[in-house]
mmCIF file of C-alpha atoms in Angstrom:
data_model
loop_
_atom_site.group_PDB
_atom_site.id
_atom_site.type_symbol
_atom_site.label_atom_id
_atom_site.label_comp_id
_atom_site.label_asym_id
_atom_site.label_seq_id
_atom_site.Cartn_x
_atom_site.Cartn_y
_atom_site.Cartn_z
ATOM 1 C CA UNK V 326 10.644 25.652 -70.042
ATOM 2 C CA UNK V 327 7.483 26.755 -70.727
ATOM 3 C CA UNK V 328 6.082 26.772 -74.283
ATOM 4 C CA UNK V 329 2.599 26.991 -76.330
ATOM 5 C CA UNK V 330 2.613 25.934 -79.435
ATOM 6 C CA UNK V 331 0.327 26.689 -82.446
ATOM 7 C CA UNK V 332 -1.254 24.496 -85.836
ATOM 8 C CA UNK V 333 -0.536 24.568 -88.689
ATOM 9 C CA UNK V 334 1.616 27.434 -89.102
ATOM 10 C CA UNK V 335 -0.442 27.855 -92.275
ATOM 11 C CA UNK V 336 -3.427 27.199 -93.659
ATOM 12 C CA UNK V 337 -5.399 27.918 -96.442
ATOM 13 C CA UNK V 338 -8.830 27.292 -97.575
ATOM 14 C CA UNK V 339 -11.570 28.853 -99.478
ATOM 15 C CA UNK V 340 -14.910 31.563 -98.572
ATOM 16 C CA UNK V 341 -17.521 29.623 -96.477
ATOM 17 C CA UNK V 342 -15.504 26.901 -95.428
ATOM 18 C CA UNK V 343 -14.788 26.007 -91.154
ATOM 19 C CA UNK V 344 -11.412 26.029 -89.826
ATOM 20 C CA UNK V 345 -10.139 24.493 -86.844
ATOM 21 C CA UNK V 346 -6.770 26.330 -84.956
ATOM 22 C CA UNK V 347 -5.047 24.896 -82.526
ATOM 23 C CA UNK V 348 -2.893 25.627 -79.140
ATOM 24 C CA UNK V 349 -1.043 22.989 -77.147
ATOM 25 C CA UNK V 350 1.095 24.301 -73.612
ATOM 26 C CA UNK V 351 3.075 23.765 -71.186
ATOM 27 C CA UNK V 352 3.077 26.585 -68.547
ATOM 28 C CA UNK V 353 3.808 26.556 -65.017
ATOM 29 C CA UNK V 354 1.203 28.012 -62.764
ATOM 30 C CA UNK V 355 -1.310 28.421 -65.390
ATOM 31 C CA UNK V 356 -3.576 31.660 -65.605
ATOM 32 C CA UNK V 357 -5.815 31.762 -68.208
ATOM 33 C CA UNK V 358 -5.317 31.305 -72.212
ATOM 34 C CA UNK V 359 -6.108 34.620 -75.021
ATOM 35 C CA UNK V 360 -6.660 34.150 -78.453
ATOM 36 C CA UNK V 361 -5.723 36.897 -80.736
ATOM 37 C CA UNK V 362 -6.333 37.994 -84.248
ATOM 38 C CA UNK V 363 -3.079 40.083 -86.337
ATOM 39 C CA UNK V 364 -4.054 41.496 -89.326
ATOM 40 C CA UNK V 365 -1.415 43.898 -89.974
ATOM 41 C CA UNK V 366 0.554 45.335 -86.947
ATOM 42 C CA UNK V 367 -1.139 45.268 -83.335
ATOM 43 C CA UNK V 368 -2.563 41.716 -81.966
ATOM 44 C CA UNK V 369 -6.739 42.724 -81.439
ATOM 45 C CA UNK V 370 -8.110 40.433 -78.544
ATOM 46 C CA UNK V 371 -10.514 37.808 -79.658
ATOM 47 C CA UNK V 372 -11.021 35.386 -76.494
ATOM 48 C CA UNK V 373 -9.894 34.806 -72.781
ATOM 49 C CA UNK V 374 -10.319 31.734 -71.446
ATOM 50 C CA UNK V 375 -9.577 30.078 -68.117
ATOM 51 C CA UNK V 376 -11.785 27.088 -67.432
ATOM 52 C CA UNK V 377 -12.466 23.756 -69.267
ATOM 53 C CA UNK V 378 -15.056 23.351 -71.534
ATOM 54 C CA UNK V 379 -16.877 26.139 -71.087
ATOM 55 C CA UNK V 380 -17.370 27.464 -75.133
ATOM 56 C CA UNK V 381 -16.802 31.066 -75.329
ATOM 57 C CA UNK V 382 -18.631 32.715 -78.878
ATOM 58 C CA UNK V 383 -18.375 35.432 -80.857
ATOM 59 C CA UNK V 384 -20.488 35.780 -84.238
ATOM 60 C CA UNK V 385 -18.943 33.179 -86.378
ATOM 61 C CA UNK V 386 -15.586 32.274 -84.038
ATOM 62 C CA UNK V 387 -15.626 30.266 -80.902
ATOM 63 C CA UNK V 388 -13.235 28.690 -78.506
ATOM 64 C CA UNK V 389 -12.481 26.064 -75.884
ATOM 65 C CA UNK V 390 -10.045 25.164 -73.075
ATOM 66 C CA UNK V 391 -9.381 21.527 -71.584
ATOM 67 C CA UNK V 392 -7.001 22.558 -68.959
ATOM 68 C CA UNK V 393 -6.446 18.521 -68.984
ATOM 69 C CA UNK V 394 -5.190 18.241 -71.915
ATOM 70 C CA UNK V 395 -4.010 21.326 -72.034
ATOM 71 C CA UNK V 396 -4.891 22.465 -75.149
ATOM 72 C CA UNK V 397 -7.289 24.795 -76.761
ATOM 73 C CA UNK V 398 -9.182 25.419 -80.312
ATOM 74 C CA UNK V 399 -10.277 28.074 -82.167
ATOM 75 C CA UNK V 400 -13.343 27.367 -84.340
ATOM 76 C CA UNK V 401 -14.255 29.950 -87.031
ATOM 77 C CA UNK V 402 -17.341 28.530 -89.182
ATOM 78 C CA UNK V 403 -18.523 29.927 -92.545
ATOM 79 C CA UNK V 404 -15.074 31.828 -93.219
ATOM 80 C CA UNK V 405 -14.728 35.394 -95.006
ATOM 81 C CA UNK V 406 -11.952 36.576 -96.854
ATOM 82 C CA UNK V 407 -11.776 39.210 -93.844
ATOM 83 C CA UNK V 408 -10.394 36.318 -91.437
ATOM 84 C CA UNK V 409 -7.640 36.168 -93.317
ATOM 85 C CA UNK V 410 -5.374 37.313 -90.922
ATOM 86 C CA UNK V 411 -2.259 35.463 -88.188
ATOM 87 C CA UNK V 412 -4.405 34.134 -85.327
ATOM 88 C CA UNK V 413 -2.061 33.598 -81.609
ATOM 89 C CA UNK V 414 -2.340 32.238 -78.991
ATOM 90 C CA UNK V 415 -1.130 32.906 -75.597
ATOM 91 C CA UNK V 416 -1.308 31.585 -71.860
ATOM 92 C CA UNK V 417 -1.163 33.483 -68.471
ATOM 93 C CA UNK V 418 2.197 32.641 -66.114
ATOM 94 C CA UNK V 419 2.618 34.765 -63.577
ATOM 95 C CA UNK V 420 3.060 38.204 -64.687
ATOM 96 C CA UNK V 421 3.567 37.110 -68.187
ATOM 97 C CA UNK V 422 1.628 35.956 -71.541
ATOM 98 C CA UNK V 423 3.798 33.286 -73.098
ATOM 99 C CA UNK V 424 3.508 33.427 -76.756
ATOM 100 C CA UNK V 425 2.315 30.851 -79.329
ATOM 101 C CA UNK V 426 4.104 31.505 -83.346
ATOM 102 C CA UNK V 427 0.981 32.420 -84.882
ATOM 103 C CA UNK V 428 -1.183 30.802 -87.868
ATOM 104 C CA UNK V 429 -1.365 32.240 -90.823
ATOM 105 C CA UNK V 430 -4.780 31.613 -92.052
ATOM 106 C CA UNK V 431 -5.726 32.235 -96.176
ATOM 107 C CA UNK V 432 -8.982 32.893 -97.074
ATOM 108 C CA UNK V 433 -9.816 32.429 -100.897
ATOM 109 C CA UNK V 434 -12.370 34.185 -102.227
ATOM 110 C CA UNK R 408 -6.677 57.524 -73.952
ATOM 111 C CA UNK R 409 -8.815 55.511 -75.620
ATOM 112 C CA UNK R 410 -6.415 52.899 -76.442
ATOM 113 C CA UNK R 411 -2.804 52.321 -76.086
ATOM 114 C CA UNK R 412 -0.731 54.601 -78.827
ATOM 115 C CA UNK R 413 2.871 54.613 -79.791
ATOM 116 C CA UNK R 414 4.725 56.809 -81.776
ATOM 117 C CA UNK R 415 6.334 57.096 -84.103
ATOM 118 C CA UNK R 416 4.300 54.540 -86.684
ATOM 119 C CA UNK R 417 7.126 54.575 -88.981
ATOM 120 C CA UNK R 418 10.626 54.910 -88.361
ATOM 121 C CA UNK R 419 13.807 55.209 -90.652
ATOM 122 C CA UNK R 420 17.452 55.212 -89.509
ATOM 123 C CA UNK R 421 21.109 54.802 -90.469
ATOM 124 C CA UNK R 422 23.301 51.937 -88.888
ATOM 125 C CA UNK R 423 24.724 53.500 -86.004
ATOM 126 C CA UNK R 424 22.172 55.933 -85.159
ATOM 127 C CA UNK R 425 20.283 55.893 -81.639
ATOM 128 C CA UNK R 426 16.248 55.788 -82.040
ATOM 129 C CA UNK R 427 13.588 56.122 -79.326
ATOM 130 C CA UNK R 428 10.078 54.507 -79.596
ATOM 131 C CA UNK R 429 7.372 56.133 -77.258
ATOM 132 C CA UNK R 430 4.070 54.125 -75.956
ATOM 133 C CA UNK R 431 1.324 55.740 -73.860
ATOM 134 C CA UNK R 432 -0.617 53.033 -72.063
ATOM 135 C CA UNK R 433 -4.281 53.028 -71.671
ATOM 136 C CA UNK R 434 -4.810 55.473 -68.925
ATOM 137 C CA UNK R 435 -5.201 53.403 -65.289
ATOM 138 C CA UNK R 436 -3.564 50.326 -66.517
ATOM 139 C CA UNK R 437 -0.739 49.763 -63.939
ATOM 140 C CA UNK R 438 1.401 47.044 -66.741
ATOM 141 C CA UNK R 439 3.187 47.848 -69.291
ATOM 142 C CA UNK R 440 4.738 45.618 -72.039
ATOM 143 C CA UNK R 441 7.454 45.768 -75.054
ATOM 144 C CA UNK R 442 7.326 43.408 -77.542
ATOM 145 C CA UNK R 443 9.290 42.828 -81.136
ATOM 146 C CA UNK R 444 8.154 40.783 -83.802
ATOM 147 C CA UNK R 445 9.839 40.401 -86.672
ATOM 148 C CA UNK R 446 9.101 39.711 -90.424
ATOM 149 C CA UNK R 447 7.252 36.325 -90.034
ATOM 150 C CA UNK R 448 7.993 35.672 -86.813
ATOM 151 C CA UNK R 449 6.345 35.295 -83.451
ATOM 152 C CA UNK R 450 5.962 38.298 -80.703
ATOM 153 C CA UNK R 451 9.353 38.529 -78.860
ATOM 154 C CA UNK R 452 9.075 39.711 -75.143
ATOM 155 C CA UNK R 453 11.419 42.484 -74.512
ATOM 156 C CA UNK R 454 10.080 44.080 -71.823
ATOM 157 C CA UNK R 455 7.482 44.245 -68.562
ATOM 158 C CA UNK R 456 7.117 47.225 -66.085
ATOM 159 C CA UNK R 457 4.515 46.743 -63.156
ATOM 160 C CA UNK R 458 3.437 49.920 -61.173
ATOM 161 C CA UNK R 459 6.206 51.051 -59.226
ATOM 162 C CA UNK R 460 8.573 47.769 -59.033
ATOM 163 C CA UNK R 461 11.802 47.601 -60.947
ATOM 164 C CA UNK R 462 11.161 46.458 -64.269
ATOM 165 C CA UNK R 463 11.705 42.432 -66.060
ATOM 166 C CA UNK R 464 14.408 43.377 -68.360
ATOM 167 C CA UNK R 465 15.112 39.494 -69.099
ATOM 168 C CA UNK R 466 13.948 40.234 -72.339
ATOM 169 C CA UNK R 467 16.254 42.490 -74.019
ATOM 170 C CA UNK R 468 18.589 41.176 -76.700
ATOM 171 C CA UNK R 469 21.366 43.477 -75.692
ATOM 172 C CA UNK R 470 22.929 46.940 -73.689
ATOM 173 C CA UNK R 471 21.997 48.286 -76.599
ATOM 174 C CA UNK R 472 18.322 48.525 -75.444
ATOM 175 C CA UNK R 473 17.309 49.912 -72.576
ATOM 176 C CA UNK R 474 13.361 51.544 -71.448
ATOM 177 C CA UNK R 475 11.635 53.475 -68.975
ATOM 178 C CA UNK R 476 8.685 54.431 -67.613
ATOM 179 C CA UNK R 477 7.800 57.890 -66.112
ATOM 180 C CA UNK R 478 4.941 58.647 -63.395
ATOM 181 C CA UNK R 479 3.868 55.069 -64.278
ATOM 182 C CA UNK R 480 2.578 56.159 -67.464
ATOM 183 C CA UNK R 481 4.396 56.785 -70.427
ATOM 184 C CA UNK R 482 7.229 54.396 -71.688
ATOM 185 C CA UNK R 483 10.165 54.907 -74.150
ATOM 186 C CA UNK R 484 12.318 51.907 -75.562
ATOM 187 C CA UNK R 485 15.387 53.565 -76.793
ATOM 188 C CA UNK R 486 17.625 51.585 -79.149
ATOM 189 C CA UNK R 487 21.628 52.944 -78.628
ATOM 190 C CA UNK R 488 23.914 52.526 -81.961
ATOM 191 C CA UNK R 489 21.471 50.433 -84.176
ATOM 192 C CA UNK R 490 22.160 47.394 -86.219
ATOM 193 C CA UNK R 491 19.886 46.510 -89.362
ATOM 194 C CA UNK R 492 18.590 42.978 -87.331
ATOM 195 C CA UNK R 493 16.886 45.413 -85.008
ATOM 196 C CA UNK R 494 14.405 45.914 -87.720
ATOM 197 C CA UNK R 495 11.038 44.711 -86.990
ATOM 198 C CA UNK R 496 8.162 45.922 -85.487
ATOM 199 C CA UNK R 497 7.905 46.589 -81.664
ATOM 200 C CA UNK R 498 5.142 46.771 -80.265
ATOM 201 C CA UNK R 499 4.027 48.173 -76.701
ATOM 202 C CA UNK R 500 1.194 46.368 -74.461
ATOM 203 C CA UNK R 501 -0.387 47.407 -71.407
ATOM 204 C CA UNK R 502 -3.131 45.580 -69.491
ATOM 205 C CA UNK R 503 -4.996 46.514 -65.862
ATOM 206 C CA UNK R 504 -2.963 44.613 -63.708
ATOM 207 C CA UNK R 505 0.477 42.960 -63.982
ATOM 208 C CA UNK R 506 -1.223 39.646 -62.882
ATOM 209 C CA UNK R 507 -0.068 37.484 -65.956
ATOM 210 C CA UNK R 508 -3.509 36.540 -68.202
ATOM 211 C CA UNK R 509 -4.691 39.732 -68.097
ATOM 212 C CA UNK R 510 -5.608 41.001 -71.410
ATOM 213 C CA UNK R 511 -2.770 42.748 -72.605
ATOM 214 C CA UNK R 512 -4.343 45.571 -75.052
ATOM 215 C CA UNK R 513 -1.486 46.460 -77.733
ATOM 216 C CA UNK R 514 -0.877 49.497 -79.479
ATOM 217 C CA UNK R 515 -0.352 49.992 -83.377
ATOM 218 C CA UNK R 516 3.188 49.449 -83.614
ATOM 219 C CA UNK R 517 6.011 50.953 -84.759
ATOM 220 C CA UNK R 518 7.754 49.518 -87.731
ATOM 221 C CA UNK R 519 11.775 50.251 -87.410
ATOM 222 C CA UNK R 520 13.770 49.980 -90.291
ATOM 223 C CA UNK R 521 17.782 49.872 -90.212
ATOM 224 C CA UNK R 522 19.245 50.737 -93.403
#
């Protein structure tokens, strides 16, 4: 059955600090993996990626894929209370996105 | 549009009582998504149209629910004789093919509560 799974569930530091998210799968016919950000209802899109080690950036977030491992991090360095927010992750199977449970991540000010 | 909407944002209903969620995908995106999530929980598939092919239904948690798409376009999930677990909030997705990994672009939600 395929599965992606997300860590921690929760996590909480403080303003300025780097966080580390991560996403373990197991999909059949693999497609590509998205990284979202859920602050209050609707998922925004963050990242897509679909080859290993090939960093994709954005300001202060970036991410990675090892499609050997099959795994991928989200990096977010020098953290604002506005990343406070559920971060999931998802991989491409066929015509579907099999989701990840989300982490919660706390930002203290 | 400018981004995929749904309607209504907010909805309250009696146990018992039918209810029907709308979602307008981005215009020229031929997939089409339902999703619930509830209170702390992960999204829950419900849902997939694709263009003109009969839709995934493997999702739904019951006859209750049912969904449809007109012209390719416009979708309503309609929710027969509701029960207070269908609370949540459900959540409509549509992306530019139905090639799975395509961004799925996802609409504000609408929160259902069952009283």
């Amino acid at each position: 059955e395929d599965k992606v799974v997300q860590s921690p569930l929760s996590l909480v530091v403080h303003e300025g600090d780097t966080v580390t998210l991560n996403c373990s799968y197991e999909v059949t016919n693999f497609r590509s993996l998205l990284w979202y950000k859920q602050e209050k209802k609707a998922p925004t899109f963050l990242f897509m990626l679909t080859s290993s080690g090939i960093e994709k950036k954005s300001g202060r977030l970036s991410s990675i894929l090892d499609k050997k491992e099959l795994f991928s991090i989200l990096n977010i360095t020098a953290t604002q209370t506005g990343d406070s927010a559920i971060y999931l992750c998802a991989v491409g199977s066929n015509y579907q996105l099999i989701w990840g449970a989300g982490t919660k991540l706390i930002i203290k000010p | 549009g400018a981004g995929v909407s749904q309607s209504p944002s907010n909805k309250v209903t009696e146990k018992g009582k039918d209810v029907e969620l709308r979602c307008d995908p981005i215009s020229g995106h031929t997939a089409l998504y339902w999703y619930r999530q509830s209170l702390g929980q992960g999204l829950e598939f419900l849902i997939y149209f694709q263009g003109n092919s009969a839709p995934d239904k493997s999702g739904l948690p019951s006859d209750r629910f049912s969904a449809e798409r007109t012209g390719g376009s416009v979708s309503t999930l309609t929710i027969q004789r509701t029960q207070q677990e269908d609370s949540a909030v459900y959540l409509c997705a549509s992306s530019l093919g139905g090639a799975g990994g395509d961004t799925q672009y996802f609409g504000p939600g609408t929160r259902l509560t069952v009283l």
